[in-house]
PDB file of C-alpha atoms in Angstrom:
ATOM      1  CA  UNK B   1      15.571  18.188  -2.736  1.00  0.00           C
ATOM      2  CA  UNK B   2      16.265  15.499  -5.860  1.00  0.00           C
ATOM      3  CA  UNK B   3      14.055  12.588  -6.329  1.00  0.00           C
ATOM      4  CA  UNK B   4      15.194   9.211  -5.171  1.00  0.00           C
ATOM      5  CA  UNK B   5      15.626   8.165  -9.255  1.00  0.00           C
ATOM      6  CA  UNK B   6      17.968  11.330  -9.422  1.00  0.00           C
ATOM      7  CA  UNK B   7      20.291  10.754  -6.717  1.00  0.00           C
ATOM      8  CA  UNK B   8      23.792   8.776  -6.624  1.00  0.00           C
ATOM      9  CA  UNK B   9      23.777   5.220  -4.958  1.00  0.00           C
ATOM     10  CA  UNK B  10      25.900   6.579  -2.354  1.00  0.00           C
ATOM     11  CA  UNK B  11      23.295   9.706  -1.599  1.00  0.00           C
ATOM     12  CA  UNK B  12      20.327   7.161  -1.789  1.00  0.00           C
ATOM     13  CA  UNK B  13      21.975   4.291   0.646  1.00  0.00           C
ATOM     14  CA  UNK B  14      22.877   7.194   3.236  1.00  0.00           C
ATOM     15  CA  UNK B  15      19.499   8.728   3.138  1.00  0.00           C
ATOM     16  CA  UNK B  16      17.892   5.433   3.992  1.00  0.00           C
ATOM     17  CA  UNK B  17      20.127   4.783   6.725  1.00  0.00           C
ATOM     18  CA  UNK B  18      19.231   8.118   8.300  1.00  0.00           C
ATOM     19  CA  UNK B  19      15.350   7.411   7.611  1.00  0.00           C
ATOM     20  CA  UNK B  20      15.423   3.690   9.587  1.00  0.00           C
ATOM     21  CA  UNK B  21      17.738   5.134  12.192  1.00  0.00           C
ATOM     22  CA  UNK B  22      14.979   7.907  12.970  1.00  0.00           C
ATOM     23  CA  UNK B  23      12.461   5.341  12.475  1.00  0.00           C
ATOM     24  CA  UNK B  24      14.338   2.919  15.118  1.00  0.00           C
ATOM     25  CA  UNK B  25      14.740   5.667  17.283  1.00  0.00           C
ATOM     26  CA  UNK B  26      11.279   7.150  17.659  1.00  0.00           C
ATOM     27  CA  UNK B  27       9.738   3.484  17.079  1.00  0.00           C
ATOM     28  CA  UNK B  28      11.855   0.907  18.306  1.00  0.00           C
ATOM     29  CA  UNK B  29      14.387  -1.302  16.973  1.00  0.00           C
ATOM     30  CA  UNK B  30      11.352  -4.566  17.366  1.00  0.00           C
ATOM     31  CA  UNK B  31       9.100  -2.283  15.197  1.00  0.00           C
ATOM     32  CA  UNK B  32      11.933  -1.683  12.424  1.00  0.00           C
ATOM     33  CA  UNK B  33      12.578  -5.570  12.522  1.00  0.00           C
ATOM     34  CA  UNK B  34       9.007  -6.245  12.035  1.00  0.00           C
ATOM     35  CA  UNK B  35       8.667  -3.402   9.537  1.00  0.00           C
ATOM     36  CA  UNK B  36      11.182  -4.610   7.028  1.00  0.00           C
ATOM     37  CA  UNK B  37      10.847  -8.513   7.799  1.00  0.00           C
ATOM     38  CA  UNK B  38      14.425  -8.640   9.063  1.00  0.00           C
ATOM     39  CA  UNK B  39      13.921 -11.500  11.479  1.00  0.00           C
ATOM     40  CA  UNK B  40      15.988 -14.290   9.862  1.00  0.00           C
ATOM     41  CA  UNK B  41      14.277 -17.311  11.128  1.00  0.00           C
ATOM     42  CA  UNK B  42      10.869 -16.162   9.948  1.00  0.00           C
ATOM     43  CA  UNK B  43      12.306 -15.525   6.609  1.00  0.00           C
ATOM     44  CA  UNK B  44      13.861 -19.011   6.309  1.00  0.00           C
ATOM     45  CA  UNK B  45      10.772 -20.606   7.894  1.00  0.00           C
ATOM     46  CA  UNK B  46       8.668 -18.867   4.865  1.00  0.00           C
ATOM     47  CA  UNK B  47      11.198 -19.721   2.538  1.00  0.00           C
ATOM     48  CA  UNK B  48      11.171 -23.213   3.308  1.00  0.00           C
ATOM     49  CA  UNK B  49       7.541 -23.506   3.594  1.00  0.00           C
ATOM     50  CA  UNK B  50       7.039 -22.310  -0.132  1.00  0.00           C
ATOM     51  CA  UNK B  51       9.786 -24.863  -1.507  1.00  0.00           C
ATOM     52  CA  UNK B  52       7.693 -27.297   0.057  1.00  0.00           C
ATOM     53  CA  UNK B  53       4.720 -26.238  -1.427  1.00  0.00           C
ATOM     54  CA  UNK B  54       6.370 -26.022  -4.788  1.00  0.00           C
ATOM     55  CA  UNK B  55       7.421 -29.628  -4.889  1.00  0.00           C
ATOM     56  CA  UNK B  56       3.841 -31.053  -3.426  1.00  0.00           C
ATOM     57  CA  UNK B  57       1.658 -28.754  -5.543  1.00  0.00           C
ATOM     58  CA  UNK B  58       3.378 -26.470  -7.705  1.00  0.00           C
ATOM     59  CA  UNK B  59       1.432 -25.119 -10.519  1.00  0.00           C
ATOM     60  CA  UNK B  60       2.636 -24.631 -14.338  1.00  0.00           C
ATOM     61  CA  UNK B  61       4.512 -21.515 -15.347  1.00  0.00           C
ATOM     62  CA  UNK B  62       2.110 -19.083 -16.646  1.00  0.00           C
ATOM     63  CA  UNK B  63      -0.870 -19.841 -14.446  1.00  0.00           C
ATOM     64  CA  UNK B  64      -0.153 -17.624 -11.253  1.00  0.00           C
ATOM     65  CA  UNK B  65      -2.729 -14.847 -10.753  1.00  0.00           C
ATOM     66  CA  UNK B  66      -1.052 -11.315 -10.066  1.00  0.00           C
ATOM     67  CA  UNK B  67      -2.093  -9.915  -6.967  1.00  0.00           C
ATOM     68  CA  UNK B  68      -1.672  -5.922  -6.832  1.00  0.00           C
ATOM     69  CA  UNK B  69      -1.493  -4.394  -3.181  1.00  0.00           C
ATOM     70  CA  UNK B  70      -1.999  -0.822  -3.692  1.00  0.00           C
ATOM     71  CA  UNK B  71      -2.949   2.706  -2.043  1.00  0.00           C
ATOM     72  CA  UNK B  72      -0.481   4.777  -0.165  1.00  0.00           C
ATOM     73  CA  UNK B  73       2.458   4.238   1.963  1.00  0.00           C
ATOM     74  CA  UNK B  74       2.142   4.230   5.761  1.00  0.00           C
ATOM     75  CA  UNK B  75      -1.393   2.996   5.134  1.00  0.00           C
ATOM     76  CA  UNK B  76      -0.894  -0.859   6.614  1.00  0.00           C
ATOM     77  CA  UNK B  77       0.033  -2.587   3.652  1.00  0.00           C
ATOM     78  CA  UNK B  78       2.596  -4.553   5.197  1.00  0.00           C
ATOM     79  CA  UNK B  79       0.348  -6.037   7.519  1.00  0.00           C
ATOM     80  CA  UNK B  80      -1.608  -7.927   4.762  1.00  0.00           C
ATOM     81  CA  UNK B  81       1.971  -8.846   3.232  1.00  0.00           C
ATOM     82  CA  UNK B  82       2.741 -10.436   6.390  1.00  0.00           C
ATOM     83  CA  UNK B  83      -0.372 -12.626   6.637  1.00  0.00           C
ATOM     84  CA  UNK B  84      -0.544 -13.631   2.908  1.00  0.00           C
ATOM     85  CA  UNK B  85       3.176 -14.179   2.942  1.00  0.00           C
ATOM     86  CA  UNK B  86       2.463 -16.873   5.704  1.00  0.00           C
ATOM     87  CA  UNK B  87       0.731 -18.771   2.986  1.00  0.00           C
ATOM     88  CA  UNK B  88       2.785 -21.009   0.930  1.00  0.00           C
ATOM     89  CA  UNK B  89       0.937 -20.775  -2.220  1.00  0.00           C
ATOM     90  CA  UNK B  90       1.533 -16.950  -2.271  1.00  0.00           C
ATOM     91  CA  UNK B  91       4.646 -15.851  -3.560  1.00  0.00           C
ATOM     92  CA  UNK B  92       5.443 -12.222  -2.447  1.00  0.00           C
ATOM     93  CA  UNK B  93       7.428  -9.972  -4.231  1.00  0.00           C
ATOM     94  CA  UNK B  94       7.595  -6.632  -2.007  1.00  0.00           C
ATOM     95  CA  UNK B  95       9.104  -3.215  -2.732  1.00  0.00           C
ATOM     96  CA  UNK B  96      12.554  -4.214  -1.631  1.00  0.00           C
ATOM     97  CA  UNK B  97      12.711  -6.815  -4.266  1.00  0.00           C
ATOM     98  CA  UNK B  98      15.244  -5.982  -6.210  1.00  0.00           C
ATOM     99  CA  UNK B  99      14.336  -8.443  -9.170  1.00  0.00           C
ATOM    100  CA  UNK B 100      10.967  -6.414  -9.613  1.00  0.00           C
ATOM    101  CA  UNK B 101      11.859  -3.256  -8.145  1.00  0.00           C
ATOM    102  CA  UNK B 102      14.705  -0.256  -8.279  1.00  0.00           C
ATOM    103  CA  UNK B 103      14.359   2.080  -5.498  1.00  0.00           C
ATOM    104  CA  UNK B 104      10.829   0.849  -4.715  1.00  0.00           C
ATOM    105  CA  UNK B 105       9.549   1.800  -7.921  1.00  0.00           C
ATOM    106  CA  UNK B 106       8.673  -1.069 -10.600  1.00  0.00           C
ATOM    107  CA  UNK B 107      10.944  -1.778 -13.375  1.00  0.00           C
ATOM    108  CA  UNK B 108       9.454  -2.026 -16.738  1.00  0.00           C
ATOM    109  CA  UNK B 109       6.369  -4.077 -17.476  1.00  0.00           C
ATOM    110  CA  UNK B 110       8.111  -6.922 -19.340  1.00  0.00           C
ATOM    111  CA  UNK B 111      10.161  -7.627 -16.280  1.00  0.00           C
ATOM    112  CA  UNK B 112       6.804  -7.903 -13.672  1.00  0.00           C
ATOM    113  CA  UNK B 113       5.321 -10.210 -16.639  1.00  0.00           C
ATOM    114  CA  UNK B 114       8.079 -12.416 -17.155  1.00  0.00           C
ATOM    115  CA  UNK B 115       8.284 -12.884 -12.878  1.00  0.00           C
ATOM    116  CA  UNK B 116       4.739 -13.736 -13.059  1.00  0.00           C
ATOM    117  CA  UNK B 117       4.970 -16.214 -15.866  1.00  0.00           C
ATOM    118  CA  UNK B 118       7.690 -17.796 -14.262  1.00  0.00           C
ATOM    119  CA  UNK B 119       6.343 -18.329 -11.096  1.00  0.00           C
ATOM    120  CA  UNK B 120       4.848 -22.038  -9.885  1.00  0.00           C
ATOM    121  CA  UNK B 121       2.597 -20.397  -7.180  1.00  0.00           C
ATOM    122  CA  UNK B 122      -1.047 -19.982  -7.345  1.00  0.00           C
ATOM    123  CA  UNK B 123      -0.527 -16.358  -6.931  1.00  0.00           C
ATOM    124  CA  UNK B 124       2.179 -13.621  -6.960  1.00  0.00           C
ATOM    125  CA  UNK B 125       1.681 -10.532  -4.516  1.00  0.00           C
ATOM    126  CA  UNK B 126       3.138  -7.678  -5.820  1.00  0.00           C
ATOM    127  CA  UNK B 127       3.196  -4.373  -3.935  1.00  0.00           C
ATOM    128  CA  UNK B 128       3.823  -1.437  -6.285  1.00  0.00           C
ATOM    129  CA  UNK B 129       2.744   1.352  -4.200  1.00  0.00           C
ATOM    130  CA  UNK B 130       4.614   4.273  -6.164  1.00  0.00           C
ATOM    131  CA  UNK B 131       2.690   2.658  -9.331  1.00  0.00           C
ATOM    132  CA  UNK B 132      -0.902   2.773  -7.762  1.00  0.00           C
ATOM    133  CA  UNK B 133      -1.827   5.524 -10.404  1.00  0.00           C
ATOM    134  CA  UNK B 134      -1.272   2.648 -12.810  1.00  0.00           C
ATOM    135  CA  UNK B 135      -3.224  -0.337 -11.513  1.00  0.00           C
ATOM    136  CA  UNK B 136      -5.822   0.008 -14.103  1.00  0.00           C
ATOM    137  CA  UNK B 137      -2.853  -0.317 -16.642  1.00  0.00           C
ATOM    138  CA  UNK B 138      -1.295  -3.324 -14.630  1.00  0.00           C
ATOM    139  CA  UNK B 139      -4.403  -5.115 -14.472  1.00  0.00           C
ATOM    140  CA  UNK B 140      -4.468  -5.156 -18.289  1.00  0.00           C
ATOM    141  CA  UNK B 141      -0.904  -6.100 -19.104  1.00  0.00           C
ATOM    142  CA  UNK B 142      -1.245  -8.861 -21.794  1.00  0.00           C
ATOM    143  CA  UNK B 143       0.530 -12.356 -21.383  1.00  0.00           C
ATOM    144  CA  UNK B 144      -0.774 -13.355 -17.894  1.00  0.00           C
ATOM    145  CA  UNK B 145      -3.809 -14.828 -16.028  1.00  0.00           C
ATOM    146  CA  UNK B 146      -6.335 -12.096 -15.431  1.00  0.00           C
ATOM    147  CA  UNK B 147      -5.259 -10.241 -11.644  1.00  0.00           C
ATOM    148  CA  UNK B 148      -7.007  -8.632  -8.908  1.00  0.00           C
ATOM    149  CA  UNK B 149      -6.038  -5.620  -6.867  1.00  0.00           C
ATOM    150  CA  UNK B 150      -6.468  -4.479  -3.185  1.00  0.00           C
ATOM    151  CA  UNK B 151      -6.368  -0.925  -2.262  1.00  0.00           C
ATOM    152  CA  UNK B 152      -5.696  -0.491   1.059  1.00  0.00           C
ATOM    153  CA  UNK B 153      -6.639   3.189   2.673  1.00  0.00           C
ATOM    154  CA  UNK B 154      -5.773   4.303   6.716  1.00  0.00           C
ATOM    155  CA  UNK B 155      -7.242   6.612   8.785  1.00  0.00           C
ATOM    156  CA  UNK B 156      -6.122  10.083   7.482  1.00  0.00           C
ATOM    157  CA  UNK B 157      -4.478  11.073  10.986  1.00  0.00           C
ATOM    158  CA  UNK B 158      -3.036   7.713  11.784  1.00  0.00           C
ATOM    159  CA  UNK B 159      -1.309   7.443   8.291  1.00  0.00           C
ATOM    160  CA  UNK B 160      -0.386  11.477   8.132  1.00  0.00           C
ATOM    161  CA  UNK B 161       1.475  10.822  11.363  1.00  0.00           C
ATOM    162  CA  UNK B 162       3.047   7.622  10.467  1.00  0.00           C
ATOM    163  CA  UNK B 163       4.301   8.975   7.170  1.00  0.00           C
ATOM    164  CA  UNK B 164       5.976  12.327   8.931  1.00  0.00           C
ATOM    165  CA  UNK B 165       7.678   9.903  11.843  1.00  0.00           C
ATOM    166  CA  UNK B 166       9.201   8.108   9.122  1.00  0.00           C
ATOM    167  CA  UNK B 167       9.617  10.489   5.927  1.00  0.00           C
ATOM    168  CA  UNK B 168       9.620  13.715   7.270  1.00  0.00           C
ATOM    169  CA  UNK B 169       8.196  16.553   4.898  1.00  0.00           C
ATOM    170  CA  UNK B 170       8.588  13.958   1.737  1.00  0.00           C
ATOM    171  CA  UNK B 171       4.767  14.589   0.821  1.00  0.00           C
ATOM    172  CA  UNK B 172       5.074  17.926   1.194  1.00  0.00           C
ATOM    173  CA  UNK B 173       7.792  18.632  -0.816  1.00  0.00           C
ATOM    174  CA  UNK B 174       6.066  16.475  -3.658  1.00  0.00           C
ATOM    175  CA  UNK B 175       2.953  18.537  -3.243  1.00  0.00           C
ATOM    176  CA  UNK B 176       4.997  21.854  -3.623  1.00  0.00           C
ATOM    177  CA  UNK B 177       7.040  20.444  -6.769  1.00  0.00           C
ATOM    178  CA  UNK B 178       3.570  19.665  -8.317  1.00  0.00           C
ATOM    179  CA  UNK B 179       2.178  23.005  -7.613  1.00  0.00           C
ATOM    180  CA  UNK B 180       5.130  24.860  -9.222  1.00  0.00           C
ATOM    181  CA  UNK B 181       5.823  22.653 -11.995  1.00  0.00           C
ATOM    182  CA  UNK B 182       9.483  21.041 -11.197  1.00  0.00           C
ATOM    183  CA  UNK B 183       7.640  17.488 -10.281  1.00  0.00           C
ATOM    184  CA  UNK B 184       8.716  16.194 -13.733  1.00  0.00           C
ATOM    185  CA  UNK B 185       8.436  12.334 -14.328  1.00  0.00           C
ATOM    186  CA  UNK B 186       8.529  11.447 -10.555  1.00  0.00           C
ATOM    187  CA  UNK B 187       5.551   9.199  -9.875  1.00  0.00           C
ATOM    188  CA  UNK B 188       4.062  11.624  -7.084  1.00  0.00           C
ATOM    189  CA  UNK B 189       2.821  13.842 -10.195  1.00  0.00           C
ATOM    190  CA  UNK B 190       1.622  10.742 -12.557  1.00  0.00           C
ATOM    191  CA  UNK B 191      -1.695  10.817 -13.760  1.00  0.00           C
ATOM    192  CA  UNK B 192      -3.003  13.536 -12.036  1.00  0.00           C
ATOM    193  CA  UNK B 193      -5.702  15.848 -14.028  1.00  0.00           C
ATOM    194  CA  UNK B 194      -5.678  19.322 -14.217  1.00  0.00           C
ATOM    195  CA  UNK B 195      -8.753  19.456 -11.550  1.00  0.00           C
ATOM    196  CA  UNK B 196      -6.207  17.700  -9.060  1.00  0.00           C
ATOM    197  CA  UNK B 197      -3.160  20.041  -9.861  1.00  0.00           C
ATOM    198  CA  UNK B 198      -5.168  23.319  -9.570  1.00  0.00           C
ATOM    199  CA  UNK B 199      -6.512  21.597  -6.105  1.00  0.00           C
ATOM    200  CA  UNK B 200      -3.074  21.247  -4.647  1.00  0.00           C
ATOM    201  CA  UNK B 201      -2.321  24.740  -5.919  1.00  0.00           C
ATOM    202  CA  UNK B 202      -5.171  25.957  -4.230  1.00  0.00           C
ATOM    203  CA  UNK B 203      -4.520  24.736  -0.800  1.00  0.00           C
ATOM    204  CA  UNK B 204      -1.061  26.585  -1.270  1.00  0.00           C
ATOM    205  CA  UNK B 205       1.321  23.823   0.347  1.00  0.00           C
ATOM    206  CA  UNK B 206       4.182  26.652   0.775  1.00  0.00           C
ATOM    207  CA  UNK B 207       2.199  27.132   3.656  1.00  0.00           C
ATOM    208  CA  UNK B 208       1.455  23.785   4.934  1.00  0.00           C
ATOM    209  CA  UNK B 209       2.716  22.421   7.575  1.00  0.00           C
ATOM    210  CA  UNK B 210       3.980  18.748   7.263  1.00  0.00           C
ATOM    211  CA  UNK B 211       0.905  16.872   8.705  1.00  0.00           C
ATOM    212  CA  UNK B 212      -1.385  18.870   6.691  1.00  0.00           C
ATOM    213  CA  UNK B 213       0.992  18.221   3.572  1.00  0.00           C
ATOM    214  CA  UNK B 214       0.821  14.415   4.515  1.00  0.00           C
ATOM    215  CA  UNK B 215      -3.057  14.860   4.533  1.00  0.00           C
ATOM    216  CA  UNK B 216      -3.560  16.398   1.409  1.00  0.00           C
ATOM    217  CA  UNK B 217      -1.215  13.746  -0.424  1.00  0.00           C
ATOM    218  CA  UNK B 218      -3.559  11.605   0.942  1.00  0.00           C
ATOM    219  CA  UNK B 219      -6.442  12.832  -0.521  1.00  0.00           C
ATOM    220  CA  UNK B 220      -4.386  13.185  -3.918  1.00  0.00           C
ATOM    221  CA  UNK B 221      -3.750   9.495  -3.991  1.00  0.00           C
ATOM    222  CA  UNK B 222      -6.877   7.991  -2.425  1.00  0.00           C
ATOM    223  CA  UNK B 223      -9.094  10.205  -4.813  1.00  0.00           C
ATOM    224  CA  UNK B 224      -7.247   7.925  -7.985  1.00  0.00           C
ATOM    225  CA  UNK B 225      -9.718   5.504  -6.477  1.00  0.00           C
ATOM    226  CA  UNK B 226     -12.773   7.459  -8.290  1.00  0.00           C
ATOM    227  CA  UNK B 227     -10.632   9.306 -10.848  1.00  0.00           C
ATOM    228  CA  UNK B 228      -9.535   5.894 -12.409  1.00  0.00           C
ATOM    229  CA  UNK B 229     -13.265   4.053 -11.808  1.00  0.00           C
ATOM    230  CA  UNK B 230     -11.616   1.676  -9.531  1.00  0.00           C
ATOM    231  CA  UNK B 231     -14.645   1.692  -7.483  1.00  0.00           C
ATOM    232  CA  UNK B 232     -16.850   0.606 -10.230  1.00  0.00           C
ATOM    233  CA  UNK B 233     -14.431  -2.535 -11.358  1.00  0.00           C
ATOM    234  CA  UNK B 234     -14.954  -6.252  -9.772  1.00  0.00           C
ATOM    235  CA  UNK B 235     -11.481  -6.961  -9.901  1.00  0.00           C
ATOM    236  CA  UNK B 236     -10.643  -4.126  -7.281  1.00  0.00           C
ATOM    237  CA  UNK B 237     -11.377  -4.487  -3.593  1.00  0.00           C
ATOM    238  CA  UNK B 238     -11.149  -1.531  -1.066  1.00  0.00           C
ATOM    239  CA  UNK B 239      -9.698  -2.554   2.004  1.00  0.00           C
ATOM    240  CA  UNK B 240      -9.650  -0.012   5.160  1.00  0.00           C
ATOM    241  CA  UNK B 241      -6.857  -0.751   7.379  1.00  0.00           C
ATOM    242  CA  UNK B 242      -9.025   0.123  10.657  1.00  0.00           C
ATOM    243  CA  UNK B 243     -11.433  -2.080   9.688  1.00  0.00           C
ATOM    244  CA  UNK B 244      -8.988  -4.947   9.460  1.00  0.00           C
ATOM    245  CA  UNK B 245      -7.353  -4.585  12.759  1.00  0.00           C
ATOM    246  CA  UNK B 246     -11.135  -4.234  14.313  1.00  0.00           C
ATOM    247  CA  UNK B 247     -12.152  -7.421  12.850  1.00  0.00           C
ATOM    248  CA  UNK B 248      -9.481  -9.472  11.126  1.00  0.00           C
ATOM    249  CA  UNK B 249     -11.371 -12.719  10.646  1.00  0.00           C
ATOM    250  CA  UNK B 250     -14.292 -11.185   9.222  1.00  0.00           C
ATOM    251  CA  UNK B 251     -12.014  -9.015   6.827  1.00  0.00           C
ATOM    252  CA  UNK B 252      -9.399 -11.815   5.744  1.00  0.00           C
ATOM    253  CA  UNK B 253     -12.440 -14.290   4.870  1.00  0.00           C
ATOM    254  CA  UNK B 254     -13.862 -11.242   2.649  1.00  0.00           C
ATOM    255  CA  UNK B 255     -10.533 -10.673   0.786  1.00  0.00           C
ATOM    256  CA  UNK B 256     -10.048 -14.636   0.605  1.00  0.00           C
ATOM    257  CA  UNK B 257     -13.665 -14.627  -1.178  1.00  0.00           C
ATOM    258  CA  UNK B 258     -12.452 -11.885  -3.386  1.00  0.00           C
ATOM    259  CA  UNK B 259      -9.307 -13.755  -4.457  1.00  0.00           C
ATOM    260  CA  UNK B 260     -11.005 -17.189  -4.477  1.00  0.00           C
ATOM    261  CA  UNK B 261      -8.415 -18.108  -1.983  1.00  0.00           C
ATOM    262  CA  UNK B 262      -8.563 -20.727   0.599  1.00  0.00           C
ATOM    263  CA  UNK B 263      -9.327 -18.762   4.289  1.00  0.00           C
ATOM    264  CA  UNK B 264      -7.446 -19.924   6.986  1.00  0.00           C
ATOM    265  CA  UNK B 265      -6.756 -18.468  10.793  1.00  0.00           C
ATOM    266  CA  UNK B 266      -3.008 -18.316  10.205  1.00  0.00           C
ATOM    267  CA  UNK B 267      -3.746 -15.378   7.531  1.00  0.00           C
ATOM    268  CA  UNK B 268      -4.585 -13.063  10.645  1.00  0.00           C
ATOM    269  CA  UNK B 269      -2.670 -14.683  13.706  1.00  0.00           C
ATOM    270  CA  UNK B 270      -0.149 -11.725  13.586  1.00  0.00           C
ATOM    271  CA  UNK B 271      -3.272  -9.090  14.085  1.00  0.00           C
ATOM    272  CA  UNK B 272      -4.335  -8.421  17.536  1.00  0.00           C
ATOM    273  CA  UNK B 273      -8.010  -7.679  17.395  1.00  0.00           C
ATOM    274  CA  UNK B 274      -9.079  -4.158  18.746  1.00  0.00           C
ATOM    275  CA  UNK B 275     -11.710  -1.836  18.407  1.00  0.00           C
ATOM    276  CA  UNK B 276     -12.009   0.338  15.295  1.00  0.00           C
ATOM    277  CA  UNK B 277     -10.570   3.792  17.247  1.00  0.00           C
ATOM    278  CA  UNK B 278      -8.188   2.214  19.529  1.00  0.00           C
ATOM    279  CA  UNK B 279      -5.295   2.335  17.039  1.00  0.00           C
ATOM    280  CA  UNK B 280      -5.432   6.060  17.753  1.00  0.00           C
ATOM    281  CA  UNK B 281      -6.116   5.820  21.305  1.00  0.00           C
ATOM    282  CA  UNK B 282      -4.356   8.373  23.416  1.00  0.00           C
ATOM    283  CA  UNK B 283      -3.579  10.570  20.195  1.00  0.00           C
ATOM    284  CA  UNK B 284      -5.457  13.930  20.184  1.00  0.00           C
ATOM    285  CA  UNK B 285      -6.481  14.719  16.175  1.00  0.00           C
ATOM    286  CA  UNK B 286      -3.697  16.307  14.180  1.00  0.00           C
ATOM    287  CA  UNK B 287      -3.783  20.073  13.727  1.00  0.00           C
ATOM    288  CA  UNK B 288      -4.375  19.529  10.242  1.00  0.00           C
ATOM    289  CA  UNK B 289      -5.186  22.603   7.931  1.00  0.00           C
ATOM    290  CA  UNK B 290      -8.946  22.844   8.027  1.00  0.00           C
ATOM    291  CA  UNK B 291      -9.603  23.001   4.255  1.00  0.00           C
ATOM    292  CA  UNK B 292      -7.555  20.233   4.193  1.00  0.00           C
ATOM    293  CA  UNK B 293      -9.524  18.367   6.987  1.00  0.00           C
ATOM    294  CA  UNK B 294     -12.618  18.804   5.123  1.00  0.00           C
ATOM    295  CA  UNK B 295     -11.438  17.393   1.807  1.00  0.00           C
ATOM    296  CA  UNK B 296     -10.249  14.134   3.786  1.00  0.00           C
ATOM    297  CA  UNK B 297     -13.224  13.602   5.953  1.00  0.00           C
ATOM    298  CA  UNK B 298     -15.301  13.791   2.551  1.00  0.00           C
ATOM    299  CA  UNK B 299     -13.286  11.404   0.750  1.00  0.00           C
ATOM    300  CA  UNK B 300     -13.123   9.025   3.998  1.00  0.00           C
ATOM    301  CA  UNK B 301     -17.176   9.026   3.923  1.00  0.00           C
ATOM    302  CA  UNK B 302     -17.071   8.026   0.245  1.00  0.00           C
ATOM    303  CA  UNK B 303     -14.598   5.357   0.511  1.00  0.00           C
ATOM    304  CA  UNK B 304     -16.272   3.936   3.440  1.00  0.00           C
ATOM    305  CA  UNK B 305     -19.533   3.826   1.835  1.00  0.00           C
ATOM    306  CA  UNK B 306     -17.722   2.176  -1.453  1.00  0.00           C
ATOM    307  CA  UNK B 307     -15.914  -0.495   0.828  1.00  0.00           C
ATOM    308  CA  UNK B 308     -19.242  -1.193   2.759  1.00  0.00           C
ATOM    309  CA  UNK B 309     -21.107  -1.716  -0.338  1.00  0.00           C
ATOM    310  CA  UNK B 310     -18.608  -4.157  -1.536  1.00  0.00           C
ATOM    311  CA  UNK B 311     -19.055  -6.092   1.707  1.00  0.00           C
ATOM    312  CA  UNK B 312     -22.707  -6.176   1.535  1.00  0.00           C
ATOM    313  CA  UNK B 313     -22.265  -7.728  -2.205  1.00  0.00           C
ATOM    314  CA  UNK B 314     -19.899 -10.153  -0.945  1.00  0.00           C
ATOM    315  CA  UNK B 315     -22.067 -11.247   1.802  1.00  0.00           C
ATOM    316  CA  UNK B 316     -25.015 -11.303  -0.556  1.00  0.00           C
ATOM    317  CA  UNK B 317     -23.124 -14.013  -2.793  1.00  0.00           C
ATOM    318  CA  UNK B 318     -22.159 -16.267  -0.121  1.00  0.00           C
ATOM    319  CA  UNK B 319     -25.546 -16.358   1.110  1.00  0.00           C
ATOM    320  CA  UNK B 320     -26.622 -17.186  -2.805  1.00  0.00           C
TER     321      UNK B 320
END
């Protein structure tokens, strides 16, 4: 199947409509409205609040801090976007923003820099999930205030379940294209070293089922945290979705401290706190290929340790 950037506008639109119809059938129309921020009342209310803020306290163009929300699709990033979008000092540029994105991928860097430079907000939140492998390069772009990045990850079973429900075999097709060398310049195959490509081939994506493929894709993309040295950077924060929904106030306070952003309860008013594993209540673990499962369990532990170390450093800084 052709990549999204290779198909015609008509074919691409038809594919998106089919995907949304399937999502609405499986998850409900209310979930679709929430997912794509389709509520016009909420959108108008948010836009008016931001306009009032610009009139009252708007910043000088060129002073906004870029904040890149990255990671992997179906990892709960929209939850954080919704909370931060409620803050009037934040300008949100989500993946459906045609000024900055084309078919969910960033336009050239010059466009991104221009959007950030002309903002009169204190922060510009950009969600370039397809460019997560470039987050170190995005943070180094010249011409703007030094930025920050939030890398969000989610329980592998929940993420794989959500991915397959909405996108079918998309991850599996990408892995197969990486393995046979036909991936070309598509984002799924960018900045993968020889070891990563060999690992994908060793797990023979031709024989994997869609959920195992989604899990292996989860492993490959989230491994970039360590391959790119993001775990060693002070301008990158790891956020686990499951932890945020378990303790939203504590996690949003941590995020605000990282961004030097004023905390307020409204940032997590839309999140109903629930215990860490309640999000998966009633779900049996997916029958993920055992070798893929072992990889994902090991990486989960490593990501969790890294996120916990960052939380400890934040608490120590607060006490200091």
